[in-house]
Amino acid sequence: MHHSWSKYLRQILAFLAATTAVGAFFGHGFWGLLVGLAVYLGWTLVQTRRLYHWLNNPGAGDEAPESVGLWGDIFDGLNRLHQSHLRTRDRLQAEINRVQESTNAMRDGVVMTDARGVMEWWNGSAEYLLGFRRQTDRGQYIHNLIRNPAFKAYFDRRDYREPLEIRSPAKPHLHLQIQISLFGEGDRLIVAKDVTRLFQLEQMRRDFVGNVSHEMRTPLTVISGYLETLVDHVDELPAKWRRAITTMAQQSSRMEALITDLILLSRLETGEQMVSDHISDIAALLADVSADARTLSGERAHRILVDVSEPHYLRGDESQLRSAFSNLIFNAVKYTPAGGEIRIRWWADRDGAHLSVADTGIGIDPVHIPRLTERFYRADPSRHQDTGGTGLGLAIVKHILLNHDGKLEIKSGVGKGSEFICHFPRQRIAEQPPAES
Ligand code: ADP
């Protein structure tokens, strides 16, 4: 029961008054008061002692001691506080258990580490997918358990917009997609998703495209061979066949170009063509390609300018680089009306090396630019009948640049001409000409 403070004060004063009165009755009022105070002090000491023991002895039970009067009230108050504290604790614990249970039930592996990569917590799926062990791995560096340079670089980069794909360190047949989130003070939440099935499907798709192109190449070579012979003797043919034969020959050579590009693209994708660290002379390469471009331009007489500054050596696969640069330069010729200008520029600066191919051609509507490097994507299908393009050129360029840690930048507008810039990182620049072998 709740009593007001003044009531307790009155009770104490009444008690002291009573003892003083009893003392006065025996002629010693002062002693009566003193005895009353002493009794009250004693009572208070006893209660304080009980409180002290309860507080310092957690095993003594969940209930605070019982008493009467002011002390009874204090103990009741403490009891209420204590009980609600216990309830809160139980509720929080239940919530933590639930969160842990649900993350444990997740199919994705979840790992929490601090900023340096010290493992703090992970779920059951992380044990399965990444091979962590509950007993021994807590407090270890995650880089000791996932020994993969790509993972280390990704972890340290702190830019996690794109996920990373790696093989599982514990089960090499599993392909994992790693996504990291930052929280707290640089702490990392790492989510590992099993993408093995997707990876296999991708692989199947690539193999299929590669195989089909290979299989089609031989019959196609035979057909175009005969067609070419026929075209050579087109004058001897009956007039009604001439047009048909010429068109067939054109289309079959177009198909051959397509097959060649498909095979190259599938090689680039499967990583079959690894990038060598060969040092390529970009000046010589660009001189070659621009000569071919002049031939392609022919009567359309584009002004083709080449401007190469030092250093012009790049570490990379020369035939891939040639293929990428000629795709860009031939596109410029294809999509620039007769008499236009094509400016090819190579330079190096603090950011790395750059190749720019700028033309004064028809340009591209900026809405198409983000999708231009997709296979068979064409900015405006109606205007491509005559260019004979395969629609794979820019996809090839993008893959080759990826192989060389580079990026493709595209600036354009309808009627304003286009500029395609390849950016290569600084590490790829070589100061030395290639060693004579
Ligand atoms: P294609 O074989 O059709 O040229 P690409 O992959 O090389 O295929 O190019 C994709 C599309 O990008 C082209 O169809 C064209 O619409 C556009 N494109 C590429 N280069 C240029 C350029 N220099 N000027 C204008 N449009 C271009």
GROMACS .gro file of C-alpha atoms and ligand atoms in nm:
model
  464
    1MET     CA    1   0.000   0.000   0.000
    2HIS     CA    2   0.117   0.351  -0.077
    3HIS     CA    3   0.149   0.598   0.204
    4SER     CA    4   0.253   0.953   0.159
    5TRP     CA    5   0.591   1.068   0.281
    6SER     CA    6   0.439   1.310   0.537
    7LYS     CA    7   0.245   1.023   0.685
    8TYR     CA    8   0.567   0.831   0.747
    9LEU     CA    9   0.719   1.145   0.898
   10ARG     CA   10   0.420   1.177   1.126
   11GLN     CA   11   0.448   0.809   1.227
   12ILE     CA   12   0.815   0.855   1.319
   13LEU     CA   13   0.743   1.174   1.509
   14ALA     CA   14   0.451   1.005   1.689
   15PHE     CA   15   0.676   0.713   1.783
   16LEU     CA   16   0.945   0.949   1.918
   17ALA     CA   17   0.679   1.153   2.099
   18ALA     CA   18   0.546   0.830   2.258
   19THR     CA   19   0.890   0.721   2.382
   20THR     CA   20   0.957   1.073   2.511
   21ALA     CA   21   0.620   1.066   2.691
   22VAL     CA   22   0.696   0.726   2.848
   23GLY     CA   23   1.039   0.866   2.954
   24ALA     CA   24   0.873   1.177   3.097
   25PHE     CA   25   0.634   0.954   3.287
   26PHE     CA   26   0.936   0.808   3.466
   27GLY     CA   27   1.090   1.155   3.500
   28HIS     CA   28   1.346   1.111   3.216
   29GLY     CA   29   1.191   1.261   2.907
   30PHE     CA   30   1.529   1.313   2.735
   31TRP     CA   31   1.629   0.951   2.787
   32GLY     CA   32   1.295   0.842   2.649
   33LEU     CA   33   1.365   1.040   2.330
   34LEU     CA   34   1.717   0.897   2.311
   35VAL     CA   35   1.593   0.538   2.350
   36GLY     CA   36   1.330   0.607   2.083
   37LEU     CA   37   1.597   0.739   1.843
   38ALA     CA   38   1.823   0.443   1.919
   39VAL     CA   39   1.542   0.195   1.850
   40TYR     CA   40   1.462   0.372   1.524
   41LEU     CA   41   1.827   0.378   1.424
   42GLY     CA   42   1.855   0.006   1.504
   43TRP     CA   43   1.548  -0.077   1.294
   44THR     CA   44   1.682   0.128   1.006
   45LEU     CA   45   2.020  -0.048   1.032
   46VAL     CA   46   1.857  -0.391   1.024
   47GLN     CA   47   1.655  -0.300   0.713
   48THR     CA   48   1.955  -0.142   0.541
   49ARG     CA   49   2.152  -0.456   0.611
   50ARG     CA   50   1.880  -0.675   0.449
   51LEU     CA   51   1.875  -0.446   0.147
   52TYR     CA   52   2.253  -0.451   0.126
   53HIS     CA   53   2.266  -0.831   0.133
   54TRP     CA   54   1.995  -0.866  -0.126
   55LEU     CA   55   2.161  -0.621  -0.360
   56ASN     CA   56   2.505  -0.783  -0.327
   57ASN     CA   57   2.386  -1.138  -0.342
   58PRO     CA   58   2.227  -1.212  -0.675
   59GLY     CA   59   2.160  -1.572  -0.570
   60ALA     CA   60   1.938  -1.457  -0.285
   61GLY     CA   61   1.629  -1.464  -0.503
   62ASP     CA   62   1.436  -1.245  -0.740
   63GLU     CA   63   1.218  -1.096  -0.468
   64ALA     CA   64   1.337  -0.806  -0.255
   65PRO     CA   65   1.291  -0.864   0.120
   66GLU     CA   66   0.957  -0.785   0.280
   67SER     CA   67   0.902  -0.530   0.549
   68VAL     CA   68   0.644  -0.291   0.689
   69GLY     CA   69   0.604   0.085   0.684
   70LEU     CA   70   0.850   0.305   0.495
   71TRP     CA   71   1.093   0.019   0.441
   72GLY     CA   72   0.815  -0.205   0.320
   73ASP     CA   73   0.729   0.058   0.061
   74ILE     CA   74   1.092   0.098  -0.047
   75PHE     CA   75   1.129  -0.279  -0.087
   76ASP     CA   76   0.804  -0.299  -0.283
   77GLY     CA   77   0.923  -0.022  -0.514
   78LEU     CA   78   1.254  -0.199  -0.572
   79ASN     CA   79   1.069  -0.521  -0.639
   80ARG     CA   80   0.855  -0.361  -0.905
   81LEU     CA   81   1.162  -0.210  -1.073
   82HIS     CA   82   1.346  -0.538  -1.057
   83GLN     CA   83   1.057  -0.739  -1.201
   84SER     CA   84   1.006  -0.504  -1.493
   85HIS     CA   85   1.380  -0.515  -1.559
   86LEU     CA   86   1.367  -0.895  -1.566
   87ARG     CA   87   1.070  -0.889  -1.803
   88THR     CA   88   1.251  -0.649  -2.039
   89ARG     CA   89   1.560  -0.866  -2.034
   90ASP     CA   90   1.360  -1.179  -2.116
   91ARG     CA   91   1.181  -1.002  -2.397
   92LEU     CA   92   1.509  -0.873  -2.548
   93GLN     CA   93   1.669  -1.214  -2.516
   94ALA     CA   94   1.370  -1.372  -2.690
   95GLU     CA   95   1.398  -1.116  -2.966
   96ILE     CA   96   1.771  -1.178  -3.011
   97ASN     CA   97   1.707  -1.552  -3.020
   98ARG     CA   98   1.441  -1.501  -3.284
   99VAL     CA   99   1.665  -1.286  -3.502
  100GLN     CA  100   1.949  -1.536  -3.468
  101GLU     CA  101   1.718  -1.827  -3.542
  102SER     CA  102   1.580  -1.658  -3.851
  103THR     CA  103   1.925  -1.563  -3.985
  104ASN     CA  104   2.035  -1.916  -3.912
  105ALA     CA  105   1.744  -2.046  -4.116
  106MET     CA  106   1.847  -1.825  -4.411
  107ARG     CA  107   1.989  -1.997  -4.714
  108ASP     CA  108   2.238  -1.715  -4.758
  109GLY     CA  109   2.552  -1.707  -4.550
  110VAL     CA  110   2.571  -1.406  -4.319
  111VAL     CA  111   2.895  -1.299  -4.150
  112MET     CA  112   2.965  -1.001  -3.925
  113THR     CA  113   3.321  -0.873  -3.892
  114ASP     CA  114   3.477  -0.558  -3.754
  115ALA     CA  115   3.653  -0.302  -3.970
  116ARG     CA  116   3.975  -0.506  -3.989
  117GLY     CA  117   3.793  -0.825  -4.080
  118VAL     CA  118   3.793  -1.000  -3.743
  119MET     CA  119   3.507  -1.249  -3.741
  120GLU     CA  120   3.242  -1.174  -3.481
  121TRP     CA  121   2.937  -1.374  -3.574
  122TRP     CA  122   2.806  -1.588  -3.860
  123ASN     CA  123   2.512  -1.811  -3.931
  124GLY     CA  124   2.477  -2.179  -4.016
  125SER     CA  125   2.470  -2.123  -4.391
  126ALA     CA  126   2.802  -1.935  -4.372
  127GLU     CA  127   2.946  -2.246  -4.208
  128TYR     CA  128   2.820  -2.458  -4.492
  129LEU     CA  129   2.899  -2.225  -4.782
  130LEU     CA  130   3.231  -2.084  -4.662
  131GLY     CA  131   3.346  -2.367  -4.439
  132PHE     CA  132   3.374  -2.167  -4.114
  133ARG     CA  133   3.387  -2.361  -3.787
  134ARG     CA  134   3.197  -2.234  -3.486
  135GLN     CA  135   3.448  -2.334  -3.221
  136THR     CA  136   3.774  -2.223  -3.372
  137ASP     CA  137   3.707  -1.940  -3.613
  138ARG     CA  138   3.569  -1.668  -3.389
  139GLY     CA  139   3.820  -1.383  -3.361
  140GLN     CA  140   4.013  -1.496  -3.670
  141TYR     CA  141   4.074  -1.269  -3.966
  142ILE     CA  142   3.829  -1.346  -4.242
  143HIS     CA  143   4.113  -1.310  -4.493
  144ASN     CA  144   4.283  -1.611  -4.338
  145LEU     CA  145   3.971  -1.816  -4.400
  146ILE     CA  146   3.881  -1.680  -4.745
  147ARG     CA  147   4.222  -1.669  -4.908
  148ASN     CA  148   4.127  -1.492  -5.226
  149PRO     CA  149   4.300  -1.174  -5.348
  150ALA     CA  150   3.985  -1.060  -5.526
  151PHE     CA  151   3.789  -1.091  -5.201
  152LYS     CA  152   4.053  -0.902  -5.005
  153ALA     CA  153   4.056  -0.622  -5.261
  154TYR     CA  154   3.676  -0.609  -5.260
  155PHE     CA  155   3.662  -0.603  -4.878
  156ASP     CA  156   3.911  -0.315  -4.858
  157ARG     CA  157   3.761  -0.113  -5.138
  158ARG     CA  158   3.458   0.001  -4.936
  159ASP     CA  159   3.263   0.044  -5.260
  160TYR     CA  160   3.006  -0.233  -5.258
  161ARG     CA  161   2.762  -0.125  -5.526
  162GLU     CA  162   2.853  -0.426  -5.738
  163PRO     CA  163   2.861  -0.775  -5.587
  164LEU     CA  164   3.166  -0.998  -5.620
  165GLU     CA  165   3.163  -1.355  -5.750
  166ILE     CA  166   3.409  -1.606  -5.610
  167ARG     CA  167   3.442  -1.980  -5.568
  168SER     CA  168   3.373  -2.109  -5.220
  169PRO     CA  169   3.702  -2.161  -5.032
  170ALA     CA  170   3.563  -2.478  -4.872
  171LYS     CA  171   3.366  -2.625  -5.162
  172PRO     CA  172   3.527  -2.530  -5.495
  173HIS     CA  173   3.224  -2.649  -5.694
  174LEU     CA  174   3.012  -2.375  -5.536
  175HIS     CA  175   2.998  -2.028  -5.686
  176LEU     CA  176   2.918  -1.754  -5.440
  177GLN     CA  177   2.804  -1.401  -5.489
  178ILE     CA  178   2.940  -1.180  -5.214
  179GLN     CA  179   2.772  -0.858  -5.111
  180ILE     CA  180   2.911  -0.645  -4.828
  181SER     CA  181   2.737  -0.370  -4.631
  182LEU     CA  182   2.904  -0.124  -4.399
  183PHE     CA  183   2.751  -0.055  -4.058
  184GLY     CA  184   2.860   0.086  -3.721
  185GLU     CA  185   3.219   0.205  -3.728
  186GLY     CA  186   3.340   0.039  -4.045
  187ASP     CA  187   3.199  -0.298  -3.939
  188ARG     CA  188   3.105  -0.527  -4.226
  189LEU     CA  189   2.799  -0.738  -4.286
  190ILE     CA  190   2.889  -0.995  -4.548
  191VAL     CA  191   2.619  -1.187  -4.729
  192ALA     CA  192   2.719  -1.487  -4.942
  193LYS     CA  193   2.463  -1.620  -5.187
  194ASP     CA  194   2.493  -1.953  -5.364
  195VAL     CA  195   2.472  -1.873  -5.738
  196THR     CA  196   2.610  -2.205  -5.863
  197ARG     CA  197   2.298  -2.285  -6.068
  198LEU     CA  198   2.297  -1.945  -6.233
  199PHE     CA  199   2.666  -1.976  -6.303
  200GLN     CA  200   2.614  -2.315  -6.464
  201LEU     CA  201   2.331  -2.181  -6.676
  202GLU     CA  202   2.550  -1.891  -6.789
  203GLN     CA  203   2.824  -2.141  -6.868
  204MET     CA  204   2.582  -2.353  -7.069
  205ARG     CA  205   2.464  -2.050  -7.260
  206ARG     CA  206   2.820  -1.949  -7.344
  207ASP     CA  207   2.918  -2.301  -7.443
  208PHE     CA  208   2.608  -2.329  -7.656
  209VAL     CA  209   2.674  -2.007  -7.843
  210GLY     CA  210   3.039  -2.101  -7.885
  211ASN     CA  211   2.959  -2.451  -8.010
  212VAL     CA  212   2.683  -2.344  -8.247
  213SER     CA  213   2.906  -2.078  -8.402
  214HIS     CA  214   3.184  -2.329  -8.448
  215GLU     CA  215   2.952  -2.584  -8.605
  216MET     CA  216   2.805  -2.325  -8.840
  217ARG     CA  217   3.136  -2.194  -8.956
  218THR     CA  218   3.232  -2.490  -9.175
  219PRO     CA  219   2.910  -2.522  -9.380
  220LEU     CA  220   2.904  -2.146  -9.417
  221THR     CA  221   3.259  -2.139  -9.549
  222VAL     CA  222   3.160  -2.394  -9.813
  223ILE     CA  223   2.849  -2.197  -9.914
  224SER     CA  224   3.030  -1.865  -9.940
  225GLY     CA  225   3.315  -2.031 -10.127
  226TYR     CA  226   3.080  -2.155 -10.398
  227LEU     CA  227   2.888  -1.828 -10.401
  228GLU     CA  228   3.208  -1.635 -10.457
  229THR     CA  229   3.297  -1.857 -10.750
  230LEU     CA  230   2.951  -1.796 -10.891
  231VAL     CA  231   2.986  -1.421 -10.842
  232ASP     CA  232   3.317  -1.431 -11.027
  233HIS     CA  233   3.133  -1.579 -11.323
  234VAL     CA  234   2.817  -1.378 -11.281
  235ASP     CA  235   2.827  -1.263 -11.644
  236GLU     CA  236   2.791  -1.617 -11.769
  237LEU     CA  237   2.480  -1.671 -11.559
  238PRO     CA  238   2.127  -1.624 -11.688
  239ALA     CA  239   2.020  -1.264 -11.611
  240LYS     CA  240   1.741  -1.368 -11.373
  241TRP     CA  241   1.996  -1.537 -11.141
  242ARG     CA  242   2.246  -1.255 -11.123
  243ARG     CA  243   2.078  -1.044 -10.859
  244ALA     CA  244   1.998  -1.346 -10.644
  245ILE     CA  245   2.353  -1.475 -10.651
  246THR     CA  246   2.507  -1.136 -10.572
  247THR     CA  247   2.271  -1.079 -10.277
  248MET     CA  248   2.333  -1.429 -10.146
  249ALA     CA  249   2.708  -1.372 -10.159
  250GLN     CA  250   2.673  -1.043  -9.969
  251GLN     CA  251   2.453  -1.198  -9.702
  252SER     CA  252   2.675  -1.499  -9.657
  253SER     CA  253   2.982  -1.286  -9.605
  254ARG     CA  254   2.781  -1.086  -9.352
  255MET     CA  255   2.693  -1.408  -9.177
  256GLU     CA  256   3.059  -1.506  -9.172
  257ALA     CA  257   3.145  -1.177  -9.005
  258LEU     CA  258   2.874  -1.245  -8.751
  259ILE     CA  259   3.002  -1.595  -8.677
  260THR     CA  260   3.358  -1.464  -8.642
  261ASP     CA  261   3.240  -1.200  -8.395
  262LEU     CA  262   3.030  -1.452  -8.201
  263ILE     CA  263   3.323  -1.688  -8.167
  264LEU     CA  264   3.551  -1.404  -8.054
  265LEU     CA  265   3.293  -1.284  -7.803
  266SER     CA  266   3.238  -1.628  -7.660
  267ARG     CA  267   3.615  -1.678  -7.627
  268LEU     CA  268   3.641  -1.344  -7.447
  269GLU     CA  269   3.354  -1.437  -7.216
  270THR     CA  270   3.478  -1.782  -7.122
  271GLY     CA  271   3.813  -1.630  -7.037
  272GLU     CA  272   3.970  -1.868  -7.287
  273GLN     CA  273   4.169  -1.574  -7.419
  274MET     CA  274   4.370  -1.469  -7.120
  275VAL     CA  275   4.532  -1.131  -7.137
  276SER     CA  276   4.904  -1.160  -7.179
  277ASP     CA  277   5.139  -0.904  -7.030
  278HIS     CA  278   5.288  -0.846  -7.369
  279ILE     CA  279   5.382  -0.482  -7.429
  280SER     CA  280   5.200  -0.342  -7.730
  281ASP     CA  281   5.308  -0.038  -7.929
  282ILE     CA  282   4.989   0.162  -7.955
  283ALA     CA  283   5.139   0.410  -8.205
  284ALA     CA  284   5.215   0.134  -8.453
  285LEU     CA  285   4.882  -0.035  -8.390
  286LEU     CA  286   4.686   0.286  -8.450
  287ALA     CA  287   4.883   0.358  -8.766
  288ASP     CA  288   4.781   0.014  -8.900
  289VAL     CA  289   4.418   0.044  -8.803
  290SER     CA  290   4.382   0.397  -8.940
  291ALA     CA  291   4.529   0.281  -9.272
  292ASP     CA  292   4.259   0.010  -9.284
  293ALA     CA  293   4.002   0.274  -9.192
  294ARG     CA  294   4.111   0.488  -9.490
  295THR     CA  295   4.062   0.187  -9.714
  296LEU     CA  296   3.716   0.132  -9.565
  297SER     CA  297   3.632   0.498  -9.612
  298GLY     CA  298   3.733   0.477  -9.978
  299GLU     CA  299   3.543   0.721 -10.194
  300ARG     CA  300   3.368   0.871  -9.895
  301ALA     CA  301   3.701   1.038  -9.820
  302HIS     CA  302   3.683   1.098  -9.446
  303ARG     CA  303   3.958   1.305  -9.288
  304ILE     CA  304   4.120   1.061  -9.048
  305LEU     CA  305   4.360   1.225  -8.801
  306VAL     CA  306   4.580   1.031  -8.561
  307ASP     CA  307   4.744   1.203  -8.265
  308VAL     CA  308   4.953   0.984  -8.035
  309SER     CA  309   5.155   1.123  -7.744
  310GLU     CA  310   5.413   0.948  -7.523
  311PRO     CA  311   5.417   0.703  -7.354
  312HIS     CA  312   5.243   0.489  -7.608
  313TYR     CA  313   5.314   0.140  -7.479
  314LEU     CA  314   5.045  -0.063  -7.307
  315ARG     CA  315   5.057  -0.396  -7.129
  316GLY     CA  316   4.796  -0.621  -7.281
  317ASP     CA  317   4.696  -0.856  -7.553
  318GLU     CA  318   4.782  -0.697  -7.883
  319SER     CA  319   4.529  -0.882  -8.097
  320GLN     CA  320   4.249  -0.799  -7.851
  321LEU     CA  321   4.348  -0.434  -7.842
  322ARG     CA  322   4.363  -0.424  -8.220
  323SER     CA  323   4.017  -0.575  -8.239
  324ALA     CA  324   3.873  -0.324  -7.987
  325PHE     CA  325   4.030  -0.017  -8.148
  326SER     CA  326   3.939  -0.120  -8.501
  327ASN     CA  327   3.578  -0.178  -8.395
  328LEU     CA  328   3.558   0.178  -8.263
  329ILE     CA  329   3.740   0.333  -8.556
  330PHE     CA  330   3.547   0.139  -8.822
  331ASN     CA  331   3.221   0.234  -8.649
  332ALA     CA  332   3.325   0.598  -8.674
  333VAL     CA  333   3.379   0.550  -9.048
  334LYS     CA  334   3.050   0.363  -9.087
  335TYR     CA  335   2.839   0.617  -8.900
  336THR     CA  336   2.996   0.934  -9.040
  337PRO     CA  337   2.872   1.073  -9.371
  338ALA     CA  338   3.118   1.125  -9.656
  339GLY     CA  339   3.375   1.398  -9.599
  340GLY     CA  340   3.338   1.392  -9.221
  341GLU     CA  341   3.626   1.402  -8.977
  342ILE     CA  342   3.750   1.123  -8.751
  343ARG     CA  343   3.996   1.216  -8.482
  344ILE     CA  344   4.190   0.942  -8.303
  345ARG     CA  345   4.381   1.051  -7.995
  346TRP     CA  346   4.598   0.859  -7.750
  347TRP     CA  347   4.734   1.019  -7.432
  348ALA     CA  348   4.837   0.930  -7.079
  349ASP     CA  349   4.791   1.130  -6.759
  350ARG     CA  350   4.763   1.076  -6.384
  351ASP     CA  351   4.445   0.871  -6.424
  352GLY     CA  352   4.593   0.633  -6.677
  353ALA     CA  353   4.598   0.598  -7.054
  354HIS     CA  354   4.315   0.697  -7.285
  355LEU     CA  355   4.215   0.635  -7.644
  356SER     CA  356   3.952   0.864  -7.788
  357VAL     CA  357   3.778   0.810  -8.121
  358ALA     CA  358   3.570   1.116  -8.209
  359ASP     CA  359   3.367   1.158  -8.526
  360THR     CA  360   3.146   1.423  -8.683
  361GLY     CA  361   2.886   1.162  -8.775
  362ILE     CA  362   2.517   1.108  -8.718
  363GLY     CA  363   2.556   1.069  -8.343
  364ILE     CA  364   2.346   0.869  -8.098
  365ASP     CA  365   2.045   0.968  -7.891
  366PRO     CA  366   2.171   0.966  -7.527
  367VAL     CA  367   1.883   0.736  -7.422
  368HIS     CA  368   2.053   0.454  -7.611
  369ILE     CA  369   2.400   0.505  -7.468
  370PRO     CA  370   2.367   0.293  -7.152
  371ARG     CA  371   2.256  -0.009  -7.356
  372LEU     CA  372   2.484   0.032  -7.655
  373THR     CA  373   2.734  -0.233  -7.543
  374GLU     CA  374   2.466  -0.502  -7.520
  375ARG     CA  375   2.479  -0.771  -7.782
  376PHE     CA  376   2.280  -0.684  -8.095
  377TYR     CA  377   2.164  -0.355  -7.949
  378ARG     CA  378   2.126  -0.093  -8.219
  379ALA     CA  379   2.053   0.270  -8.160
  380ASP     CA  380   1.822   0.294  -8.456
  381PRO     CA  381   1.759  -0.032  -8.641
  382SER     CA  382   1.619   0.138  -8.950
  383ARG     CA  383   1.946   0.298  -9.051
  384HIS     CA  384   2.161  -0.013  -9.034
  385GLN     CA  385   2.067  -0.210  -9.340
  386ASP     CA  386   2.353  -0.063  -9.534
  387THR     CA  387   2.634  -0.063  -9.275
  388GLY     CA  388   2.663  -0.442  -9.264
  389GLY     CA  389   2.744  -0.432  -8.893
  390THR     CA  390   2.701  -0.738  -8.675
  391GLY     CA  391   2.568  -0.557  -8.369
  392LEU     CA  392   2.840  -0.724  -8.164
  393GLY     CA  393   3.120  -0.471  -8.207
  394LEU     CA  394   3.069  -0.268  -7.892
  395ALA     CA  395   2.997  -0.581  -7.684
  396ILE     CA  396   3.338  -0.707  -7.795
  397VAL     CA  397   3.502  -0.372  -7.715
  398LYS     CA  398   3.349  -0.376  -7.366
  399HIS     CA  399   3.474  -0.728  -7.294
  400ILE     CA  400   3.823  -0.655  -7.418
  401LEU     CA  401   3.841  -0.344  -7.200
  402LEU     CA  402   3.717  -0.546  -6.902
  403ASN     CA  403   3.998  -0.793  -6.968
  404HIS     CA  404   4.240  -0.499  -6.950
  405ASP     CA  405   4.085  -0.345  -6.634
  406GLY     CA  406   3.960  -0.062  -6.854
  407LYS     CA  407   3.632   0.117  -6.911
  408LEU     CA  408   3.446   0.252  -7.211
  409GLU     CA  409   3.301   0.602  -7.202
  410ILE     CA  410   3.055   0.718  -7.467
  411LYS     CA  411   2.959   1.080  -7.535
  412SER     CA  412   2.718   1.158  -7.811
  413GLY     CA  413   2.407   1.340  -7.925
  414VAL     CA  414   2.197   1.316  -8.237
  415GLY     CA  415   2.367   1.513  -8.515
  416LYS     CA  416   2.655   1.613  -8.289
  417GLY     CA  417   2.892   1.330  -8.368
  418SER     CA  418   3.015   1.076  -8.116
  419GLU     CA  419   3.317   1.023  -7.899
  420PHE     CA  420   3.415   0.680  -7.768
  421ILE     CA  421   3.690   0.684  -7.505
  422CYS     CA  422   3.873   0.379  -7.370
  423HIS     CA  423   4.026   0.435  -7.027
  424PHE     CA  424   4.307   0.212  -6.906
  425PRO     CA  425   4.447   0.215  -6.550
  426ARG     CA  426   4.796   0.350  -6.491
  427GLN     CA  427   4.944   0.011  -6.408
  428ARG     CA  428   4.884  -0.089  -6.769
  429ILE     CA  429   5.108   0.183  -6.912
  430ALA     CA  430   5.458   0.072  -7.001
  431GLU     CA  431   5.737   0.329  -7.041
  432GLN     CA  432   5.962   0.088  -7.227
  433PRO     CA  433   5.919  -0.027  -7.585
  434PRO     CA  434   5.865  -0.402  -7.614
  435ALA     CA  435   6.188  -0.598  -7.584
  436GLU     CA  436   6.304  -0.740  -7.915
  437SER     CA  437   6.253  -1.112  -7.916
  438ADP     P1  438   2.707  -0.249  -8.533
  438ADP     O1  439   2.766  -0.371  -8.589
  438ADP     O2  440   2.560  -0.238  -8.558
  438ADP     O3  441   2.784  -0.127  -8.566
  438ADP     P2  442   2.812  -0.210  -8.266
  438ADP     O4  443   2.802  -0.294  -8.144
  438ADP     O5  444   2.946  -0.183  -8.320
  438ADP     O6  445   2.715  -0.274  -8.374
  438ADP     O7  446   2.741  -0.073  -8.235
  438ADP     C1  447   2.613  -0.072  -8.174
  438ADP     C2  448   2.533   0.047  -8.218
  438ADP     O8  449   2.591   0.166  -8.168
  438ADP     C3  450   2.531   0.066  -8.366
  438ADP     O9  451   2.429  -0.009  -8.423
  438ADP     C4  452   2.505   0.215  -8.379
  438ADP    O10  453   2.367   0.241  -8.364
  438ADP     C5  454   2.573   0.272  -8.259
  438ADP     N1  455   2.706   0.331  -8.291
  438ADP     C6  456   2.826   0.273  -8.270
  438ADP     N2  457   2.926   0.357  -8.304
  438ADP     C7  458   2.869   0.469  -8.350
  438ADP     C8  459   2.918   0.594  -8.402
  438ADP     N3  460   3.051   0.618  -8.413
  438ADP     N4  461   2.829   0.689  -8.437
  438ADP     C9  462   2.697   0.664  -8.425
  438ADP     N5  463   2.643   0.550  -8.379
  438ADP    C10  464   2.727   0.452  -8.341
   0.00000   0.00000   0.00000
